[in-house]
Every structure is written in C-alpha cells, then in structure tokens.
CSV table of N, CA and C in Angstrom, one decimal:
chain,number,residue,atom,x,y,z
R,1,MET,N,0.8,-1.2,0.0
R,1,MET,CA,0.0,0.0,0.0
R,1,MET,C,0.9,1.2,0.0
R,2,SER,N,0.5,2.2,-0.8
R,2,SER,CA,1.2,3.4,-0.8
R,2,SER,C,0.7,4.3,0.3
R,3,THR,N,1.4,5.4,0.6
R,3,THR,CA,1.0,6.3,1.7
R,3,THR,C,-0.3,6.9,1.4
R,4,SER,N,-0.6,7.2,0.1
R,4,SER,CA,-1.9,7.8,-0.3
R,4,SER,C,-3.1,6.9,0.0
R,5,ASP,N,-2.9,5.6,-0.1
R,5,ASP,CA,-3.9,4.6,0.2
R,5,ASP,C,-4.1,4.6,1.7
R,6,GLN,N,-3.1,4.7,2.5
R,6,GLN,CA,-3.2,4.7,3.9
R,6,GLN,C,-3.9,5.9,4.5
R,7,ASP,N,-3.7,7.1,3.8
R,7,ASP,CA,-4.3,8.3,4.2
R,7,ASP,C,-5.8,8.4,4.0
R,8,GLN,N,-6.3,7.6,3.1
R,8,GLN,CA,-7.8,7.6,2.8
R,8,GLN,C,-8.5,7.1,4.0
R,9,SER,N,-9.7,7.7,4.2
R,9,SER,CA,-10.6,7.2,5.3
R,9,SER,C,-11.2,5.9,4.9
R,10,VAL,N,-11.8,5.2,5.9
R,10,VAL,CA,-12.4,3.9,5.7
R,10,VAL,C,-13.6,4.0,4.8
R,11,ASP,N,-14.3,5.1,4.9
R,11,ASP,CA,-15.6,5.3,4.1
R,11,ASP,C,-15.3,5.6,2.7
R,12,THR,N,-14.1,5.9,2.3
R,12,THR,CA,-13.9,6.3,0.9
R,12,THR,C,-14.0,5.1,0.0
R,13,PRO,N,-14.9,5.2,-1.0
R,13,PRO,CA,-15.1,4.0,-1.9
R,13,PRO,C,-13.8,3.8,-2.8
R,14,ILE,N,-13.6,2.5,-3.1
R,14,ILE,CA,-12.4,2.2,-3.9
R,14,ILE,C,-12.8,2.3,-5.4
R,15,PRO,N,-12.1,3.0,-6.2
R,15,PRO,CA,-12.4,3.2,-7.6
R,15,PRO,C,-12.4,1.9,-8.4
R,16,ALA,N,-13.3,1.7,-9.3
R,16,ALA,CA,-13.4,0.5,-10.1
R,16,ALA,C,-12.3,0.5,-11.2
R,17,PRO,N,-11.7,-0.6,-11.5
R,17,PRO,CA,-10.7,-0.6,-12.5
R,17,PRO,C,-11.3,-0.5,-13.9
R,18,ASP,N,-10.6,0.2,-14.8
R,18,ASP,CA,-11.1,0.3,-16.1
R,18,ASP,C,-10.7,-0.9,-17.0
R,19,ALA,N,-11.2,-1.0,-18.2
R,19,ALA,CA,-11.0,-2.1,-19.1
R,19,ALA,C,-9.5,-2.3,-19.4
R,20,GLY,N,-8.7,-1.2,-19.5
R,20,GLY,CA,-7.3,-1.3,-19.8
R,20,GLY,C,-6.5,-2.0,-18.7
R,21,ALA,N,-6.9,-1.7,-17.5
R,21,ALA,CA,-6.3,-2.3,-16.3
R,21,ALA,C,-6.6,-3.7,-16.2
R,22,ALA,N,-7.8,-4.1,-16.6
R,22,ALA,CA,-8.2,-5.5,-16.6
R,22,ALA,C,-7.3,-6.3,-17.6
R,23,ALA,N,-7.1,-5.8,-18.7
R,23,ALA,CA,-6.2,-6.5,-19.7
R,23,ALA,C,-4.8,-6.6,-19.2
R,24,GLU,N,-4.3,-5.5,-18.5
R,24,GLU,CA,-3.0,-5.6,-17.9
R,24,GLU,C,-2.9,-6.7,-16.8
R,25,THR,N,-4.0,-6.8,-16.1
R,25,THR,CA,-4.0,-7.8,-15.0
R,25,THR,C,-3.9,-9.2,-15.5
R,26,GLU,N,-4.6,-9.4,-16.6
R,26,GLU,CA,-4.6,-10.8,-17.3
R,26,GLU,C,-3.2,-11.1,-17.8
R,27,THR,N,-2.5,-10.1,-18.3
R,27,THR,CA,-1.2,-10.3,-18.8
R,27,THR,C,-0.2,-10.6,-17.7
R,28,GLU,N,-0.4,-9.8,-16.6
R,28,GLU,CA,0.5,-10.0,-15.4
R,28,GLU,C,0.2,-11.4,-14.8
R,29,THR,N,-1.0,-11.9,-14.8
R,29,THR,CA,-1.4,-13.2,-14.3
R,29,THR,C,-0.7,-14.3,-15.1
R,30,GLU,N,-0.7,-14.1,-16.4
R,30,GLU,CA,0.0,-15.1,-17.3
R,30,GLU,C,1.5,-15.1,-17.0
R,31,VAL,N,2.1,-14.0,-16.8
R,31,VAL,CA,3.5,-13.9,-16.4
R,31,VAL,C,3.8,-14.6,-15.1
R,32,GLU,N,2.9,-14.4,-14.1
R,32,GLU,CA,3.1,-15.0,-12.8
R,32,GLU,C,3.0,-16.5,-12.9
R,33,VAL,N,2.1,-17.0,-13.7
R,33,VAL,CA,1.9,-18.4,-13.9
R,33,VAL,C,3.2,-19.0,-14.4
R,34,GLU,N,3.9,-18.4,-15.3
R,34,GLU,CA,5.1,-18.9,-15.9
R,34,GLU,C,6.3,-18.8,-14.9
R,35,ASP,N,6.3,-17.8,-14.0
R,35,ASP,CA,7.4,-17.6,-13.1
R,35,ASP,C,7.0,-18.1,-11.7
R,36,ARG,N,6.1,-19.0,-11.7
R,36,ARG,CA,5.5,-19.5,-10.4
R,36,ARG,C,6.5,-20.4,-9.6
R,37,ARG,N,6.5,-20.2,-8.4
R,37,ARG,CA,7.4,-21.0,-7.4
R,37,ARG,C,6.5,-21.9,-6.6
R,38,LEU,N,7.1,-22.8,-5.9
R,38,LEU,CA,6.3,-23.7,-5.1
R,38,LEU,C,5.7,-23.0,-3.9
R,39,THR,N,4.5,-23.4,-3.6
R,39,THR,CA,3.9,-22.8,-2.4
R,39,THR,C,4.5,-23.5,-1.2
R,40,PRO,N,4.3,-23.0,0.0
R,40,PRO,CA,4.9,-23.7,1.2
R,40,PRO,C,4.3,-25.1,1.3
R,41,ARG,N,3.0,-25.3,1.0
R,41,ARG,CA,2.4,-26.6,1.2
R,41,ARG,C,3.1,-27.6,0.2
R,42,GLN,N,3.2,-27.1,-1.1
R,42,GLN,CA,3.9,-28.0,-2.1
R,42,GLN,C,5.3,-28.3,-1.7
R,43,ALA,N,6.0,-27.3,-1.2
R,43,ALA,CA,7.4,-27.6,-0.8
R,43,ALA,C,7.5,-28.6,0.4
R,44,ARG,N,6.5,-28.5,1.3
R,44,ARG,CA,6.5,-29.5,2.4
R,44,ARG,C,6.2,-30.9,1.9
R,45,ARG,N,5.3,-31.0,1.0
R,45,ARG,CA,4.9,-32.3,0.4
R,45,ARG,C,6.1,-32.9,-0.4
R,46,LEU,N,6.8,-32.0,-1.1
R,46,LEU,CA,8.0,-32.4,-1.9
R,46,LEU,C,9.1,-33.0,-1.0
R,47,ARG,N,9.3,-32.3,0.1
R,47,ARG,CA,10.4,-32.7,1.1
R,47,ARG,C,10.0,-34.0,1.7
R,48,ILE,N,8.7,-34.1,2.1
R,48,ILE,CA,8.2,-35.4,2.7
R,48,ILE,C,8.4,-36.5,1.7
R,49,ALA,N,8.0,-36.3,0.4
R,49,ALA,CA,8.2,-37.4,-0.6
R,49,ALA,C,9.7,-37.7,-0.8
R,50,LEU,N,10.5,-36.7,-0.8
R,50,LEU,CA,12.0,-37.0,-1.0
R,50,LEU,C,12.5,-37.7,0.2
R,51,SER,N,12.1,-37.4,1.4
R,51,SER,CA,12.6,-38.0,2.6
R,51,SER,C,12.1,-39.5,2.6
R,52,SER,N,10.8,-39.7,2.2
R,52,SER,CA,10.3,-41.0,2.2
R,52,SER,C,11.0,-41.9,1.2
R,53,VAL,N,11.3,-41.4,0.0
R,53,VAL,CA,12.1,-42.1,-1.0
R,53,VAL,C,13.5,-42.4,-0.4
R,54,GLY,N,14.1,-41.4,0.2
R,54,GLY,CA,15.4,-41.6,0.9
R,54,GLY,C,15.4,-42.7,1.9
R,55,MET,N,14.3,-42.7,2.7
R,55,MET,CA,14.1,-43.7,3.8
R,55,MET,C,14.0,-45.1,3.2
R,56,VAL,N,13.3,-45.3,2.1
R,56,VAL,CA,13.1,-46.6,1.5
R,56,VAL,C,14.5,-47.0,0.9
R,57,ALA,N,15.2,-46.1,0.2
R,57,ALA,CA,16.5,-46.4,-0.4
R,57,ALA,C,17.5,-46.8,0.7
R,58,MET,N,17.5,-46.1,1.8
R,58,MET,CA,18.4,-46.5,2.9
R,58,MET,C,18.1,-47.8,3.5
R,59,ALA,N,16.8,-48.1,3.6
R,59,ALA,CA,16.4,-49.4,4.1
R,59,ALA,C,16.8,-50.6,3.1
R,60,VAL,N,16.7,-50.3,1.8
R,60,VAL,CA,17.1,-51.3,0.9
R,60,VAL,C,18.6,-51.5,0.9
R,61,VAL,N,19.4,-50.4,1.0
R,61,VAL,CA,20.8,-50.5,1.0
R,61,VAL,C,21.2,-51.2,2.4
R,62,LEU,N,20.6,-50.9,3.4
R,62,LEU,CA,20.9,-51.5,4.7
R,62,LEU,C,20.6,-53.0,4.6
R,63,GLY,N,19.5,-53.4,4.0
R,63,GLY,CA,19.3,-54.9,3.8
R,63,GLY,C,20.3,-55.5,3.0
R,64,LEU,N,20.8,-54.9,1.9
R,64,LEU,CA,21.8,-55.5,1.0
R,64,LEU,C,23.1,-55.5,1.8
R,65,ARG,N,23.5,-54.5,2.5
R,65,ARG,CA,24.8,-54.5,3.3
R,65,ARG,C,24.8,-55.5,4.3
R,66,ILE,N,23.7,-55.7,5.1
R,66,ILE,CA,23.7,-56.7,6.1
R,66,ILE,C,23.7,-58.1,5.5
R,67,ALA,N,23.1,-58.3,4.3
R,67,ALA,CA,23.2,-59.6,3.7
R,67,ALA,C,24.6,-59.9,3.2
R,68,SER,N,25.4,-58.9,2.8
R,68,SER,CA,26.7,-59.2,2.3
R,68,SER,C,27.7,-59.3,3.5
R,69,ARG,N,27.6,-58.4,4.5
R,69,ARG,CA,28.5,-58.5,5.6
R,69,ARG,C,27.8,-57.9,6.8
R,70,SER,N,27.8,-58.7,7.9
R,70,SER,CA,27.1,-58.3,9.1
R,70,SER,C,28.0,-57.5,9.9
R,71,SER,N,27.7,-56.2,10.1
R,71,SER,CA,28.6,-55.3,10.9
R,71,SER,C,27.7,-54.4,11.7
R,72,VAL,N,28.1,-54.1,12.9
R,72,VAL,CA,27.4,-53.1,13.7
R,72,VAL,C,27.6,-51.7,13.1
R,73,LEU,N,28.7,-51.4,12.5
R,73,LEU,CA,29.0,-50.2,11.9
R,73,LEU,C,28.0,-49.9,10.7
R,74,VAL,N,27.7,-51.0,9.9
R,74,VAL,CA,26.7,-50.8,8.8
R,74,VAL,C,25.4,-50.5,9.4
R,75,VAL,N,24.9,-51.2,10.4
R,75,VAL,CA,23.6,-50.9,11.0
R,75,VAL,C,23.6,-49.5,11.6
R,76,GLY,N,24.7,-49.1,12.2
R,76,GLY,CA,24.7,-47.8,12.8
R,76,GLY,C,24.6,-46.7,11.8
R,77,VAL,N,25.4,-46.8,10.7
R,77,VAL,CA,25.4,-45.7,9.7
R,77,VAL,C,24.1,-45.6,9.0
R,78,TYR,N,23.5,-46.8,8.6
R,78,TYR,CA,22.3,-46.7,7.8
R,78,TYR,C,21.1,-46.5,8.8
R,79,GLY,N,21.2,-47.0,10.0
R,79,GLY,CA,20.2,-46.7,11.0
R,79,GLY,C,20.1,-45.2,11.3
R,80,LEU,N,21.2,-44.5,11.4
R,80,LEU,CA,21.2,-43.1,11.6
R,80,LEU,C,20.6,-42.3,10.4
R,81,ALA,N,20.9,-42.9,9.2
R,81,ALA,CA,20.4,-42.3,8.0
R,81,ALA,C,18.8,-42.4,8.0
R,82,LEU,N,18.3,-43.6,8.4
R,82,LEU,CA,16.9,-43.8,8.5
R,82,LEU,C,16.3,-42.8,9.5
R,83,ILE,N,16.9,-42.7,10.6
R,83,ILE,CA,16.4,-41.7,11.7
R,83,ILE,C,16.4,-40.3,11.1
R,84,LEU,N,17.5,-39.9,10.4
R,84,LEU,CA,17.5,-38.6,9.8
R,84,LEU,C,16.4,-38.4,8.8
R,85,CYS,N,16.1,-39.4,8.0
R,85,CYS,CA,15.0,-39.2,7.1
R,85,CYS,C,13.7,-39.0,7.8
R,86,GLY,N,13.5,-39.7,8.9
R,86,GLY,CA,12.3,-39.5,9.8
R,86,GLY,C,12.2,-38.1,10.4
R,87,ILE,N,13.4,-37.6,10.8
R,87,ILE,CA,13.4,-36.3,11.4
R,87,ILE,C,13.1,-35.2,10.3
R,88,VAL,N,13.6,-35.4,9.1
R,88,VAL,CA,13.3,-34.5,8.0
R,88,VAL,C,11.8,-34.5,7.7
R,89,ILE,N,11.2,-35.6,7.7
R,89,ILE,CA,9.7,-35.7,7.5
R,89,ILE,C,9.0,-34.9,8.5
R,90,GLU,N,9.4,-35.1,9.8
R,90,GLU,CA,8.7,-34.3,10.8
R,90,GLU,C,9.0,-32.8,10.7
R,91,LEU,N,10.2,-32.4,10.4
R,91,LEU,CA,10.5,-31.0,10.2
R,91,LEU,C,9.7,-30.4,9.0
R,92,SER,N,9.5,-31.2,8.0
R,92,SER,CA,8.7,-30.7,6.8
R,92,SER,C,7.3,-30.6,7.2
R,93,ARG,N,6.8,-31.5,8.0
R,93,ARG,CA,5.4,-31.4,8.4
R,93,ARG,C,5.1,-30.2,9.3
R,94,ASN,N,6.2,-29.8,10.0
R,94,ASN,CA,6.0,-28.6,10.9
R,94,ASN,C,6.4,-27.3,10.2
R,95,GLY,N,6.7,-27.3,8.9
R,95,GLY,CA,7.0,-26.1,8.2
R,95,GLY,C,8.5,-25.7,8.1
R,96,ARG,N,9.4,-26.5,8.5
R,96,ARG,CA,10.8,-26.2,8.5
R,96,ARG,C,11.4,-26.9,7.3
R,97,THR,N,11.0,-26.5,6.1
R,97,THR,CA,11.4,-27.2,4.9
R,97,THR,C,12.8,-26.9,4.5
R,98,ARG,N,13.3,-25.7,4.7
R,98,ARG,CA,14.7,-25.4,4.3
R,98,ARG,C,15.7,-26.1,5.2
R,99,LEU,N,15.4,-26.1,6.5
R,99,LEU,CA,16.2,-26.8,7.5
R,99,LEU,C,16.2,-28.3,7.2
R,100,GLY,N,15.0,-28.8,6.9
R,100,GLY,CA,14.9,-30.2,6.5
R,100,GLY,C,15.7,-30.6,5.2
R,101,SER,N,15.6,-29.7,4.3
R,101,SER,CA,16.4,-29.9,3.0
R,101,SER,C,17.9,-30.0,3.3
R,102,TRP,N,18.4,-29.0,4.0
R,102,TRP,CA,19.8,-29.0,4.3
R,102,TRP,C,20.2,-30.3,5.1
R,103,LEU,N,19.4,-30.6,6.1
R,103,LEU,CA,19.7,-31.8,6.9
R,103,LEU,C,19.7,-33.1,6.1
R,104,LEU,N,18.7,-33.2,5.2
R,104,LEU,CA,18.6,-34.3,4.3
R,104,LEU,C,19.8,-34.4,3.4
R,105,ALA,N,20.2,-33.3,2.8
R,105,ALA,CA,21.3,-33.4,1.8
R,105,ALA,C,22.6,-33.7,2.6
R,106,VAL,N,22.9,-33.0,3.7
R,106,VAL,CA,24.1,-33.2,4.4
R,106,VAL,C,24.2,-34.6,5.0
R,107,GLY,N,23.0,-35.0,5.6
R,107,GLY,CA,23.0,-36.3,6.2
R,107,GLY,C,23.2,-37.5,5.3
R,108,LEU,N,22.5,-37.4,4.1
R,108,LEU,CA,22.7,-38.5,3.2
R,108,LEU,C,24.1,-38.5,2.5
R,109,VAL,N,24.7,-37.4,2.3
R,109,VAL,CA,26.1,-37.3,1.8
R,109,VAL,C,27.0,-37.9,2.9
R,110,ALA,N,26.7,-37.5,4.2
R,110,ALA,CA,27.6,-38.0,5.2
R,110,ALA,C,27.4,-39.6,5.4
R,111,ALA,N,26.2,-40.1,5.2
R,111,ALA,CA,26.0,-41.5,5.3
R,111,ALA,C,26.7,-42.3,4.2
R,112,ILE,N,26.6,-41.7,3.0
R,112,ILE,CA,27.3,-42.4,1.8
R,112,ILE,C,28.8,-42.2,2.0
R,113,GLY,N,29.2,-41.1,2.4
R,113,GLY,CA,30.7,-40.9,2.6
R,113,GLY,C,31.2,-41.8,3.7
R,114,SER,N,30.5,-41.9,4.8
R,114,SER,CA,31.0,-42.8,5.9
R,114,SER,C,31.0,-44.2,5.4
R,115,ASP,N,30.0,-44.6,4.6
R,115,ASP,CA,30.0,-46.0,4.1
R,115,ASP,C,31.2,-46.2,3.2
R,116,TRP,N,31.5,-45.3,2.4
R,116,TRP,CA,32.7,-45.4,1.5
R,116,TRP,C,34.0,-45.4,2.3
R,117,LEU,N,34.1,-44.5,3.3
R,117,LEU,CA,35.4,-44.4,4.0
R,117,LEU,C,35.5,-45.4,5.2
R,118,LEU,N,34.5,-45.6,6.0
R,118,LEU,CA,34.6,-46.4,7.2
R,118,LEU,C,34.4,-47.9,7.1
R,119,ILE,N,33.5,-48.2,6.2
R,119,ILE,CA,33.1,-49.6,6.1
R,119,ILE,C,33.9,-50.3,5.1
R,120,PRO,N,34.7,-51.3,5.5
R,120,PRO,CA,35.6,-52.0,4.5
R,120,PRO,C,34.8,-52.8,3.5
C-alpha cells in the first residue's frame, strides 16, 4: 500500500478498475503463472516425498549391506540415515522445509561418505 492509500478514510469508496487495467492484470497473471514458485504446502509435500524415498532407499541398502557383511557399523550408519529421514519428514510437516532440506542433503552425503570411508 502506498501512503496515499493509507491516508484515505475507511468510508472512501475504492475506484473500479477500467478495461485497460483488466487487460494488464490478465497479462500479469499469465507472467506470474510462468514464473510460479512452489507454495509452502507444495514444498513441504515435496520434502516429505523425497525423505520417504530416501528412507526406502536407505532401508534397501541396509538390507543389502547386512546380507553381504554383518557389521554393527553398517547398522549404525544406515540406522542413523533412516532416523535422519524421519526427522526431516517431521521438520517438513512442521513447516521447516529449508532446514529439512539441508539436513537431508548433508545427512545422506555423510552416510554415503562414511559408508565409503569407514566400512571396508
């Protein structure tokens, strides 16, 4: 709102837009649709879906690793990755999608890196 809008009294009627302004509004709406970003709800759902996929992937890798070599370190690394995916799902449900995204990315890279470096 501009300062002139704020200075108007409450009883002042709002002027109706003319036909030229309506055409401009339609053009602006088309531009907004093209430059559209995710809404917060869509971002939360996307993070939840990515975390769920990560959780399933970590469970599959954990099962394959345990089948090939039974180690407490394998269970620890992939167990922590599964817990991290669950934490990210809860963070996303509570609206902390950026924090959840960073934790998911850093945590999964750390799990894969520790698997590569620590587990023989």
